[in-house]
Every structure is written in structure tokens, then in C-alpha cells.
mmCIF file of C-alpha atoms and ligand atoms in Angstrom:
data_model
loop_
_atom_site.group_PDB
_atom_site.id
_atom_site.type_symbol
_atom_site.label_atom_id
_atom_site.label_comp_id
_atom_site.label_asym_id
_atom_site.label_seq_id
_atom_site.Cartn_x
_atom_site.Cartn_y
_atom_site.Cartn_z
ATOM 1 C CA MET A 1414 14.066 19.514 -24.649
ATOM 2 C CA ARG A 1415 13.797 19.448 -28.193
ATOM 3 C CA ALA A 1416 9.951 19.778 -29.700
ATOM 4 C CA MET A 1417 8.570 20.089 -33.141
ATOM 5 C CA LEU A 1418 6.538 23.157 -32.750
ATOM 6 C CA LEU A 1419 3.555 24.821 -34.180
ATOM 7 C CA ARG A 1420 3.793 28.126 -33.841
ATOM 8 C CA SER A 1421 1.083 29.600 -36.106
ATOM 9 C CA GLN A 1422 -1.684 27.637 -38.225
ATOM 10 C CA GLY A 1423 -0.849 26.976 -42.024
ATOM 11 C CA GLU A 1424 2.780 27.068 -41.369
ATOM 12 C CA SER A 1425 5.231 24.000 -40.923
ATOM 13 C CA LEU A 1426 6.239 22.933 -37.611
ATOM 14 C CA VAL A 1427 9.768 24.052 -36.463
ATOM 15 C CA MET A 1428 12.173 22.439 -34.404
ATOM 16 C CA ALA A 1429 12.778 24.304 -31.082
ATOM 17 C CA ASP A 1430 14.492 23.752 -27.804
ATOM 18 C CA ILE A 1431 12.109 24.718 -25.011
ATOM 19 C CA PRO A 1432 11.888 24.131 -21.066
ATOM 20 C CA PRO A 1433 9.886 21.047 -20.314
ATOM 21 C CA ALA A 1434 6.632 21.596 -18.334
ATOM 22 C CA GLU A 1435 6.953 20.665 -14.704
ATOM 23 C CA PRO A 1436 4.277 17.875 -13.720
ATOM 24 C CA GLY A 1437 1.765 19.272 -11.447
ATOM 25 C CA THR A 1438 -0.495 17.401 -8.999
ATOM 26 C CA GLY A 1439 -1.457 14.178 -10.364
ATOM 27 C CA GLU A 1440 0.368 14.572 -13.609
ATOM 28 C CA LEU A 1441 3.080 12.536 -14.972
ATOM 29 C CA ARG A 1442 6.298 13.569 -16.917
ATOM 30 C CA LEU A 1443 7.305 11.083 -19.609
ATOM 31 C CA ARG A 1444 10.354 10.272 -21.682
ATOM 32 C CA VAL A 1445 8.376 10.053 -25.003
ATOM 33 C CA HIS A 1446 9.469 7.101 -27.149
ATOM 34 C CA ALA A 1447 7.265 7.146 -29.935
ATOM 35 C CA CYS A 1448 3.819 9.246 -31.059
ATOM 36 C CA ALA A 1449 1.930 8.354 -33.654
ATOM 37 C CA VAL A 1450 0.550 10.906 -36.316
ATOM 38 C CA CYS A 1451 -3.294 11.452 -36.619
ATOM 39 C CA ARG A 1452 -5.462 13.022 -39.274
ATOM 40 C CA THR A 1453 -6.610 15.419 -36.571
ATOM 41 C CA ASP A 1454 -3.156 16.687 -36.361
ATOM 42 C CA LEU A 1455 -3.263 18.002 -39.890
ATOM 43 C CA HIS A 1456 -6.569 19.665 -39.367
ATOM 44 C CA ILE A 1457 -5.086 21.507 -36.349
ATOM 45 C CA VAL A 1458 -2.013 22.514 -38.679
ATOM 46 C CA ASP A 1459 -4.426 23.322 -41.435
ATOM 47 C CA GLY A 1460 -6.431 25.452 -39.571
ATOM 48 C CA GLU A 1461 -9.749 23.280 -39.685
ATOM 49 C CA LEU A 1462 -9.620 23.153 -35.633
ATOM 50 C CA THR A 1463 -9.755 26.503 -34.786
ATOM 51 C CA GLU A 1464 -8.547 27.003 -31.237
ATOM 52 C CA PRO A 1465 -5.142 25.285 -30.372
ATOM 53 C CA GLU A 1466 -3.310 26.338 -27.642
ATOM 54 C CA LEU A 1467 -0.365 27.932 -29.626
ATOM 55 C CA PRO A 1468 2.790 27.684 -29.439
ATOM 56 C CA LEU A 1469 1.762 23.875 -29.344
ATOM 57 C CA VAL A 1470 3.634 20.572 -29.550
ATOM 58 C CA LEU A 1471 1.257 18.359 -31.458
ATOM 59 C CA GLY A 1472 0.565 14.487 -31.074
ATOM 60 C CA HIS A 1473 -1.856 12.512 -28.824
ATOM 61 C CA GLN A 1474 -0.869 8.983 -29.500
ATOM 62 C CA ILE A 1475 2.083 8.916 -27.042
ATOM 63 C CA VAL A 1476 4.015 6.032 -25.854
ATOM 64 C CA GLY A 1477 6.648 6.800 -22.990
ATOM 65 C CA THR A 1478 7.974 5.893 -19.650
ATOM 66 C CA VAL A 1479 7.339 7.735 -16.490
ATOM 67 C CA GLU A 1480 10.487 9.973 -15.577
ATOM 68 C CA GLN A 1481 8.748 11.716 -12.478
ATOM 69 C CA ALA A 1482 5.125 11.466 -11.166
ATOM 70 C CA GLY A 1483 3.758 14.702 -9.432
ATOM 71 C CA GLU A 1484 2.144 14.767 -6.207
ATOM 72 C CA GLY A 1485 -0.913 12.591 -5.693
ATOM 73 C CA VAL A 1486 -0.184 10.096 -8.552
ATOM 74 C CA THR A 1487 -1.089 6.620 -7.101
ATOM 75 C CA SER A 1488 -1.610 5.153 -10.847
ATOM 76 C CA ALA A 1489 1.950 4.870 -12.242
ATOM 77 C CA ARG A 1490 5.385 4.742 -11.186
ATOM 78 C CA VAL A 1491 8.818 5.881 -12.446
ATOM 79 C CA GLY A 1492 10.131 3.411 -15.082
ATOM 80 C CA ASP A 1493 5.965 2.428 -15.972
ATOM 81 C CA ARG A 1494 5.483 2.581 -19.726
ATOM 82 C CA VAL A 1495 2.168 4.243 -20.329
ATOM 83 C CA GLY A 1496 0.300 5.679 -23.622
ATOM 84 C CA VAL A 1497 -1.389 9.312 -23.551
ATOM 85 C CA PRO A 1498 -4.597 9.578 -25.904
ATOM 86 C CA TRP A 1499 -6.454 12.551 -27.036
ATOM 87 C CA LEU A 1500 -8.564 12.832 -24.130
ATOM 88 C CA GLY A 1501 -6.181 14.822 -21.682
ATOM 89 C CA TRP A 1502 -8.663 15.946 -19.437
ATOM 90 C CA THR A 1503 -12.203 16.143 -17.854
ATOM 91 C CA ASP A 1504 -13.890 18.140 -15.143
ATOM 92 C CA GLY A 1505 -16.012 15.091 -14.038
ATOM 93 C CA GLU A 1506 -18.823 16.968 -13.056
ATOM 94 C CA CYS A 1507 -20.794 18.208 -15.895
ATOM 95 C CA ARG A 1508 -24.134 16.187 -16.891
ATOM 96 C CA TYR A 1509 -21.897 14.762 -19.617
ATOM 97 C CA CYS A 1510 -18.901 13.488 -17.339
ATOM 98 C CA ARG A 1511 -21.915 12.064 -14.796
ATOM 99 C CA SER A 1512 -23.651 10.020 -17.382
ATOM 100 C CA GLY A 1513 -20.707 7.945 -18.673
ATOM 101 C CA ARG A 1514 -20.175 10.264 -21.562
ATOM 102 C CA GLU A 1515 -17.091 11.837 -20.697
ATOM 103 C CA ASN A 1516 -16.329 12.462 -24.330
ATOM 104 C CA LEU A 1517 -18.584 15.030 -24.420
ATOM 105 C CA CYS A 1518 -17.635 16.803 -21.597
ATOM 106 C CA ASP A 1519 -18.054 20.954 -22.131
ATOM 107 C CA ARG A 1520 -14.840 21.616 -20.333
ATOM 108 C CA ALA A 1521 -12.629 18.598 -22.008
ATOM 109 C CA ARG A 1522 -8.702 19.099 -22.823
ATOM 110 C CA PHE A 1523 -7.458 17.371 -25.405
ATOM 111 C CA THR A 1524 -3.711 16.223 -25.840
ATOM 112 C CA GLY A 1525 -1.582 17.962 -28.740
ATOM 113 C CA TYR A 1526 -4.543 20.735 -29.008
ATOM 114 C CA ASP A 1527 -5.334 22.277 -25.401
ATOM 115 C CA ARG A 1528 -2.243 21.215 -23.970
ATOM 116 C CA ASP A 1529 1.087 20.097 -25.412
ATOM 117 C CA GLY A 1530 1.467 16.416 -26.934
ATOM 118 C CA GLY A 1531 4.081 14.050 -28.024
ATOM 119 C CA TYR A 1532 6.235 15.319 -30.934
ATOM 120 C CA ALA A 1533 8.967 16.185 -28.236
ATOM 121 C CA GLU A 1534 11.245 14.407 -26.068
ATOM 122 C CA LEU A 1535 9.603 14.955 -22.944
ATOM 123 C CA ALA A 1536 5.599 15.425 -22.411
ATOM 124 C CA THR A 1537 3.435 16.004 -19.195
ATOM 125 C CA ALA A 1538 0.277 14.220 -18.819
ATOM 126 C CA ASP A 1539 -2.650 13.744 -16.411
ATOM 127 C CA ALA A 1540 -2.051 10.029 -14.552
ATOM 128 C CA ARG A 1541 -5.750 9.603 -14.612
ATOM 129 C CA PHE A 1542 -6.001 9.786 -18.294
ATOM 130 C CA CYS A 1543 -3.041 7.490 -19.179
ATOM 131 C CA PHE A 1544 -3.258 3.825 -20.075
ATOM 132 C CA PRO A 1545 -0.813 1.122 -19.409
ATOM 133 C CA ILE A 1546 0.506 -0.396 -22.749
ATOM 134 C CA PRO A 1547 0.017 -4.563 -23.133
ATOM 135 C CA ASP A 1548 3.316 -6.039 -22.984
ATOM 136 C CA GLY A 1549 3.706 -7.631 -26.554
ATOM 137 C CA TYR A 1550 3.713 -4.530 -28.174
ATOM 138 C CA SER A 1551 6.849 -2.421 -29.106
ATOM 139 C CA ASP A 1552 6.568 1.384 -28.445
ATOM 140 C CA LEU A 1553 6.245 2.058 -32.081
ATOM 141 C CA GLN A 1554 3.664 -0.532 -32.702
ATOM 142 C CA ALA A 1555 1.676 0.637 -29.737
ATOM 143 C CA ALA A 1556 1.369 4.304 -30.479
ATOM 144 C CA PRO A 1557 -0.869 3.851 -33.480
ATOM 145 C CA LEU A 1558 -3.576 1.822 -30.766
ATOM 146 C CA LEU A 1559 -3.933 5.285 -28.948
ATOM 147 C CA CYS A 1560 -6.248 7.184 -31.376
ATOM 148 C CA ALA A 1561 -6.192 5.344 -34.576
ATOM 149 C CA GLY A 1562 -7.317 2.156 -32.784
ATOM 150 C CA LEU A 1563 -9.133 3.730 -30.122
ATOM 151 C CA ILE A 1564 -11.472 6.164 -31.902
ATOM 152 C CA GLY A 1565 -11.531 3.440 -34.532
ATOM 153 C CA PHE A 1566 -13.010 0.943 -31.950
ATOM 154 C CA ARG A 1567 -15.518 3.515 -30.663
ATOM 155 C CA SER A 1568 -16.818 3.812 -34.357
ATOM 156 C CA LEU A 1569 -16.815 0.156 -34.865
ATOM 157 C CA ARG A 1570 -18.928 -0.041 -31.423
ATOM 158 C CA MET A 1571 -21.373 2.122 -32.973
ATOM 159 C CA THR A 1572 -22.356 -0.048 -35.413
ATOM 160 C CA GLY A 1573 -23.989 -2.412 -32.820
ATOM 161 C CA ASP A 1574 -23.834 -6.004 -34.008
ATOM 162 C CA ALA A 1575 -23.450 -4.997 -37.808
ATOM 163 C CA GLU A 1576 -22.439 -8.082 -39.787
ATOM 164 C CA ARG A 1577 -21.311 -6.385 -43.026
ATOM 165 C CA VAL A 1578 -19.098 -3.387 -42.345
ATOM 166 C CA GLY A 1579 -18.023 -0.745 -44.928
ATOM 167 C CA ILE A 1580 -14.970 1.390 -44.069
ATOM 168 C CA TYR A 1581 -14.130 4.537 -46.452
ATOM 169 C CA GLY A 1582 -10.825 5.682 -45.845
ATOM 170 C CA PHE A 1583 -8.390 2.827 -45.395
ATOM 171 C CA GLY A 1584 -5.491 4.486 -43.658
ATOM 172 C CA SER A 1585 -4.145 4.038 -39.864
ATOM 173 C CA SER A 1586 -7.772 3.805 -38.220
ATOM 174 C CA ALA A 1587 -8.940 1.427 -40.811
ATOM 175 C CA HIS A 1588 -6.145 -1.037 -41.064
ATOM 176 C CA ILE A 1589 -6.417 -1.463 -37.235
ATOM 177 C CA ILE A 1590 -10.367 -2.034 -37.130
ATOM 178 C CA THR A 1591 -10.610 -4.142 -40.004
ATOM 179 C CA GLN A 1592 -8.572 -6.811 -37.489
ATOM 180 C CA VAL A 1593 -10.957 -6.020 -34.812
ATOM 181 C CA ALA A 1594 -14.033 -6.476 -37.050
ATOM 182 C CA ARG A 1595 -12.665 -9.861 -38.388
ATOM 183 C CA PHE A 1596 -12.088 -10.914 -34.777
ATOM 184 C CA GLN A 1597 -15.736 -10.348 -34.037
ATOM 185 C CA GLY A 1598 -16.737 -12.497 -36.809
ATOM 186 C CA ARG A 1599 -17.982 -9.239 -39.108
ATOM 187 C CA SER A 1600 -17.116 -8.775 -43.091
ATOM 188 C CA VAL A 1601 -15.504 -6.019 -44.107
ATOM 189 C CA PHE A 1602 -15.837 -4.026 -47.120
ATOM 190 C CA ALA A 1603 -12.874 -1.693 -47.606
ATOM 191 C CA PHE A 1604 -13.295 1.634 -49.840
ATOM 192 C CA THR A 1605 -9.949 3.403 -50.988
ATOM 193 C CA ARG A 1606 -9.315 6.336 -52.998
ATOM 194 C CA PRO A 1607 -10.449 5.170 -56.535
ATOM 195 C CA GLY A 1608 -7.565 3.304 -58.214
ATOM 196 C CA ASP A 1609 -5.655 2.728 -55.333
ATOM 197 C CA ALA A 1610 -4.693 -0.992 -55.775
ATOM 198 C CA GLU A 1611 -1.727 -1.249 -53.619
ATOM 199 C CA THR A 1612 -4.203 -0.105 -50.632
ATOM 200 C CA GLN A 1613 -7.197 -2.147 -51.582
ATOM 201 C CA ARG A 1614 -4.449 -5.212 -51.606
ATOM 202 C CA PHE A 1615 -3.342 -4.183 -48.255
ATOM 203 C CA ALA A 1616 -6.877 -4.352 -47.217
ATOM 204 C CA LEU A 1617 -7.572 -7.783 -48.589
ATOM 205 C CA ASP A 1618 -4.093 -9.087 -46.899
ATOM 206 C CA LEU A 1619 -5.811 -7.879 -43.712
ATOM 207 C CA GLY A 1620 -8.824 -9.861 -44.054
ATOM 208 C CA ALA A 1621 -11.369 -7.650 -46.045
ATOM 209 C CA GLU A 1622 -13.906 -9.505 -47.675
ATOM 210 C CA TRP A 1623 -13.761 -7.062 -50.900
ATOM 211 C CA ALA A 1624 -11.919 -3.952 -51.710
ATOM 212 C CA GLY A 1625 -12.665 -1.241 -54.186
ATOM 213 C CA GLY A 1626 -12.756 2.571 -54.809
ATOM 214 C CA SER A 1627 -14.894 4.898 -52.867
ATOM 215 C CA ALA A 1628 -17.588 5.446 -55.705
ATOM 216 C CA ASP A 1629 -17.749 1.642 -56.400
ATOM 217 C CA VAL A 1630 -20.949 -0.297 -55.027
ATOM 218 C CA PRO A 1631 -20.202 -3.146 -53.043
ATOM 219 C CA PRO A 1632 -21.411 -6.689 -53.953
ATOM 220 C CA GLU A 1633 -23.594 -6.935 -50.975
ATOM 221 C CA GLU A 1634 -25.659 -4.349 -49.142
ATOM 222 C CA LEU A 1635 -23.673 -2.870 -45.899
ATOM 223 C CA ASP A 1636 -25.097 -2.854 -42.544
ATOM 224 C CA ALA A 1637 -22.951 -0.086 -41.507
ATOM 225 C CA ALA A 1638 -20.490 2.136 -42.924
ATOM 226 C CA ILE A 1639 -17.707 3.874 -41.153
ATOM 227 C CA ILE A 1640 -16.327 7.009 -42.839
ATOM 228 C CA LEU A 1641 -12.888 7.855 -41.404
ATOM 229 C CA ALA A 1642 -11.902 10.038 -44.486
ATOM 230 C CA PRO A 1643 -12.501 13.920 -44.210
ATOM 231 C CA VAL A 1644 -14.609 14.133 -47.342
ATOM 232 C CA GLY A 1645 -18.687 14.909 -46.887
ATOM 233 C CA GLU A 1646 -19.403 13.808 -50.290
ATOM 234 C CA LEU A 1647 -18.948 10.127 -48.842
ATOM 235 C CA VAL A 1648 -21.986 10.229 -46.679
ATOM 236 C CA PRO A 1649 -24.608 9.753 -49.281
ATOM 237 C CA ILE A 1650 -22.220 7.690 -51.202
ATOM 238 C CA ALA A 1651 -21.955 5.353 -47.901
ATOM 239 C CA LEU A 1652 -25.858 5.803 -47.655
ATOM 240 C CA ARG A 1653 -26.803 4.454 -51.000
ATOM 241 C CA ALA A 1654 -24.827 1.388 -49.971
ATOM 242 C CA LEU A 1655 -26.679 0.687 -46.591
ATOM 243 C CA ALA A 1656 -28.875 -2.011 -46.151
ATOM 244 C CA LYS A 1657 -32.597 -0.632 -44.078
ATOM 245 C CA GLY A 1658 -31.656 0.037 -40.826
ATOM 246 C CA GLY A 1659 -28.017 0.482 -41.527
ATOM 247 C CA VAL A 1660 -26.065 3.287 -40.088
ATOM 248 C CA VAL A 1661 -23.268 5.601 -41.723
ATOM 249 C CA VAL A 1662 -20.750 6.476 -38.526
ATOM 250 C CA CYS A 1663 -18.627 9.521 -39.375
ATOM 251 C CA GLY A 1664 -15.373 8.918 -37.355
ATOM 252 C CA GLY A 1665 -13.293 11.920 -37.876
ATOM 253 C CA ILE A 1666 -13.332 15.178 -36.117
ATOM 254 C CA HIS A 1667 -13.636 17.564 -39.009
ATOM 255 C CA MET A 1668 -15.320 16.602 -42.540
ATOM 256 C CA SER A 1669 -15.916 18.871 -45.693
ATOM 257 C CA ASP A 1670 -19.972 19.943 -46.246
ATOM 258 C CA ILE A 1671 -22.143 17.163 -46.622
ATOM 259 C CA PRO A 1672 -23.979 17.643 -49.973
ATOM 260 C CA ALA A 1673 -27.915 17.678 -49.750
ATOM 261 C CA PHE A 1674 -29.226 14.111 -50.834
ATOM 262 C CA PRO A 1675 -32.845 12.665 -51.491
ATOM 263 C CA TYR A 1676 -34.610 11.749 -48.171
ATOM 264 C CA ASP A 1677 -35.419 8.197 -49.750
ATOM 265 C CA ILE A 1678 -31.699 7.164 -49.502
ATOM 266 C CA LEU A 1679 -32.044 7.850 -45.255
ATOM 267 C CA TRP A 1680 -35.678 6.172 -45.251
ATOM 268 C CA GLY A 1681 -35.871 2.600 -44.280
ATOM 269 C CA GLU A 1682 -34.735 3.492 -40.787
ATOM 270 C CA ARG A 1683 -30.946 4.174 -42.130
ATOM 271 C CA SER A 1684 -29.020 6.896 -39.846
ATOM 272 C CA ILE A 1685 -26.010 9.031 -39.824
ATOM 273 C CA ARG A 1686 -24.113 9.590 -36.697
ATOM 274 C CA SER A 1687 -20.445 11.140 -35.704
ATOM 275 C CA VAL A 1688 -18.009 9.833 -32.938
ATOM 276 C CA ALA A 1689 -16.362 12.463 -30.718
ATOM 277 C CA ASN A 1690 -13.389 11.690 -28.713
ATOM 278 C CA MET A 1691 -13.050 8.749 -26.753
ATOM 279 C CA THR A 1692 -13.760 7.935 -22.762
ATOM 280 C CA ARG A 1693 -11.274 6.085 -20.807
ATOM 281 C CA GLN A 1694 -13.366 3.004 -20.605
ATOM 282 C CA ASP A 1695 -13.264 3.069 -24.654
ATOM 283 C CA GLY A 1696 -9.107 2.876 -24.025
ATOM 284 C CA LEU A 1697 -9.564 0.279 -21.467
ATOM 285 C CA ASP A 1698 -11.882 -1.803 -23.664
ATOM 286 C CA PHE A 1699 -9.730 -1.521 -26.506
ATOM 287 C CA LEU A 1700 -6.255 -2.371 -24.845
ATOM 288 C CA GLU A 1701 -7.873 -5.432 -23.908
ATOM 289 C CA ILE A 1702 -8.949 -6.380 -26.781
ATOM 290 C CA ALA A 1703 -6.184 -5.427 -28.916
ATOM 291 C CA PRO A 1704 -3.542 -8.090 -27.544
ATOM 292 C CA LYS A 1705 -6.244 -10.901 -28.252
ATOM 293 C CA VAL A 1706 -6.905 -10.383 -31.865
ATOM 294 C CA PRO A 1707 -4.070 -9.797 -31.890
ATOM 295 C CA VAL A 1708 -3.859 -6.475 -33.595
ATOM 296 C CA ARG A 1709 -0.915 -5.884 -35.407
ATOM 297 C CA THR A 1710 0.233 -2.368 -36.602
ATOM 298 C CA TYR A 1711 1.734 -1.310 -39.747
ATOM 299 C CA VAL A 1712 4.026 1.657 -39.278
ATOM 300 C CA GLU A 1713 6.372 3.679 -41.094
ATOM 301 C CA PRO A 1714 8.918 5.541 -38.522
ATOM 302 C CA PHE A 1715 10.135 9.105 -38.803
ATOM 303 C CA ALA A 1716 12.557 10.875 -36.929
ATOM 304 C CA LEU A 1717 11.397 13.929 -34.760
ATOM 305 C CA ASP A 1718 12.895 16.352 -36.713
ATOM 306 C CA GLN A 1719 11.139 14.571 -39.693
ATOM 307 C CA ALA A 1720 7.591 15.289 -38.428
ATOM 308 C CA ASN A 1721 6.544 17.587 -41.072
ATOM 309 C CA GLU A 1722 7.486 14.779 -43.661
ATOM 310 C CA ALA A 1723 5.375 12.405 -41.377
ATOM 311 C CA LEU A 1724 2.632 14.758 -41.590
ATOM 312 C CA ASP A 1725 2.749 14.834 -45.461
ATOM 313 C CA SER A 1726 2.834 11.619 -45.817
ATOM 314 C CA VAL A 1727 -0.721 11.286 -43.784
ATOM 315 C CA ARG A 1728 -2.049 14.020 -45.870
ATOM 316 C CA LYS A 1729 -0.839 12.293 -49.380
ATOM 317 C CA GLY A 1730 -2.176 9.003 -47.968
ATOM 318 C CA SER A 1731 1.280 7.158 -48.843
ATOM 319 C CA VAL A 1732 1.563 5.823 -45.531
ATOM 320 C CA ARG A 1733 0.415 1.741 -45.376
ATOM 321 C CA GLY A 1734 -0.938 1.816 -41.616
ATOM 322 C CA SER A 1735 0.437 4.493 -39.636
ATOM 323 C CA ALA A 1736 3.112 7.104 -39.622
ATOM 324 C CA VAL A 1737 5.152 7.354 -36.105
ATOM 325 C CA VAL A 1738 7.308 9.968 -35.008
ATOM 326 C CA VAL A 1739 9.876 8.100 -32.965
ATOM 327 C CA VAL A 1740 11.924 10.084 -30.545
ATOM 328 C CA LYS A 1741 13.613 7.191 -28.452
ATOM 329 C CA GLU A 1742 12.405 3.627 -28.698
ATOM 330 C CA ALA A 1743 13.381 1.682 -25.810
ATOM 331 C CA ARG A 1744 11.395 -1.200 -26.396
ATOM 332 C CA SER A 1745 11.492 -2.958 -29.771
ATOM 333 C CA ALA A 1746 9.512 -5.957 -30.758
HETATM 334 ZN ZN1 ZN B 826 -6.289 11.165 -33.237
HETATM 335 ZN ZN1 ZN B 827 -17.199 16.985 -17.906
#
């Protein structure tokens, strides 16, 4: 199969012809249609996540159809369209797994990091961690739901019943959860790179109440702030924008160091927390709500051999919505 391979961190991906993995017990082999790009892919390429299984096929927002089902699979059949998320496997027996927190599993394996992902013509995945894709979505438009949507949804949940939600970093995830937050009756305040009028306009078009630069002071205090940019400086900035009792939720897997800040901006029962990975229940819940909103994803397609360009566009912040590597789209809108 053709695959874009990461041979060594700090280098570009290279197109390679490699033998596809055989689906093991409980696994599916998928014909990949589309795989959306996530900022985590950049952190893997750049070496900020330090233990990838090299050489590696990146990509953990895979939409494909089942080509072969391994022994013991009962949840999916040949021809079914499924999605593969970041959480690829858990042990099911550690104290985290046994308490509904499989996202924190000590032995978890992640798609496109610990095992090969979707920047390839074929992929294998544990059937128990695959999701059915809602019918109304094309392959291309469904792909960003699988991490941008899902981790964004988990981050939004961590804000509790916050009415006024700030979102710092208005990329793939933000454009999806803005729609969910509005559907839930919340107000969204969008923070972009300073001077990025085009993205601010995009946020307003999606229903944000207000949009400005990351250093701007919003017109109202926020009940919660979700930080989706990997920039630690945003944490004290967001804290200063919070009302008492508010929470800053850091939704990314990697962030630069958070600068020291005075205790009085945390005082008043404000809190800071991270969101790590996702549970299968998050996925089921999000894929149930997405068509009801209905969430519409904005996508920029790239061919498989343009995966490096796709990564660059996310790095530069030049994509409106989500960059998606399209391998072989079978279902269009
Ligand atoms: Zn991701
Ligand atoms: Zn576990």
C-alpha cells in the first residue's frame, strides 16, 4: 500500500510502498477514504511527543470502509463505514479503565502514534474502538469529527454549564465546538491570532458572539475558557478573562511552558485543568449530537502525497476549518 511515513522526528513524511498489516483478532482492515490532520500530528513530527513507534504512519481521524474483519469481530461487517479515533486500545483492567476513565489508561495505545494511522491506503484498527459514522456526512466532512470534534466536545463538557465560553485558538476543533456550544444555548467568545480578521469573521459567521485577538479583553467576563492553541502564555491571559468560579480548560496534548502568574488571578475559585485523550463514550455521545446540531465541518482537502503540505497549513494556521488528507473518497455529500 502507499503510505506517508514518518521515519525520523524532525523530518518530512516520505511516500513509501509498504506491506499492509494483517488484521489481528478483534481488528478490522479498513480501506482509508479520508484522514483529517490534527495538531497532535505536528507535535509528533516535531518531536514534542517523544515516543512514536517509528517508522510511523500518522493520522488519527480516519474514515474508511471495512475491507476485512479479523477473528472475533462482531461489531462491524465488510462494507461498513467506520471512523477511527486517537484512542486505539486500552487494557480495560487498570484503575482508570475500571472507573470510566479509559482516556487515562496507563497502557493505552494511540492511533498514529503507538500504532499506524490513516495517512495511507489501508489501516488496521481494533474494532472495539471504531465508531459508526452518521449517514449525513461525506467521508471528507466526517473525518474532523473524530478528534477535532471529539476532543473539543470533551473540552466543552469540562466547562460544566458555563454560559459564556471563550475559545482561544480558532482552528479545526474550535470551528466545530462553537456550533455545539451555540446549539446548547451558550455564548461563544472567539480568540484568534492577533490581527487575523479573516478567522474572526469565520468565528462570527459560525455564531460566535464576539471575536478578537488573543490578548484582547472580551466585552463580558467568561465562565470558562478553552485553550486549543499550544501556547502556555494564553493560560494567565485566559485566567484574567474569567469570572469567579470559572475554569480554564487546556485541550491540547502539548503546550509551551506556562509563565508564572500572581495568585490573585486564580483566587475566587477559578481553576485550570487539562483534557487528556477521550473515552469511547465521548465518541458515542458526540457522534449522536453532531447531526442534531447539525455540525457542519469546513474542510480543505489534500491528496495523500501532499500530507506534508497539509501539516504545514495547520502549522501556519492558514486552513479555515480542518485540513483533510483524502485518500479515496467513496461517499461525497
Ligand atoms: Zn487529534
Ligand atoms: Zn487501563
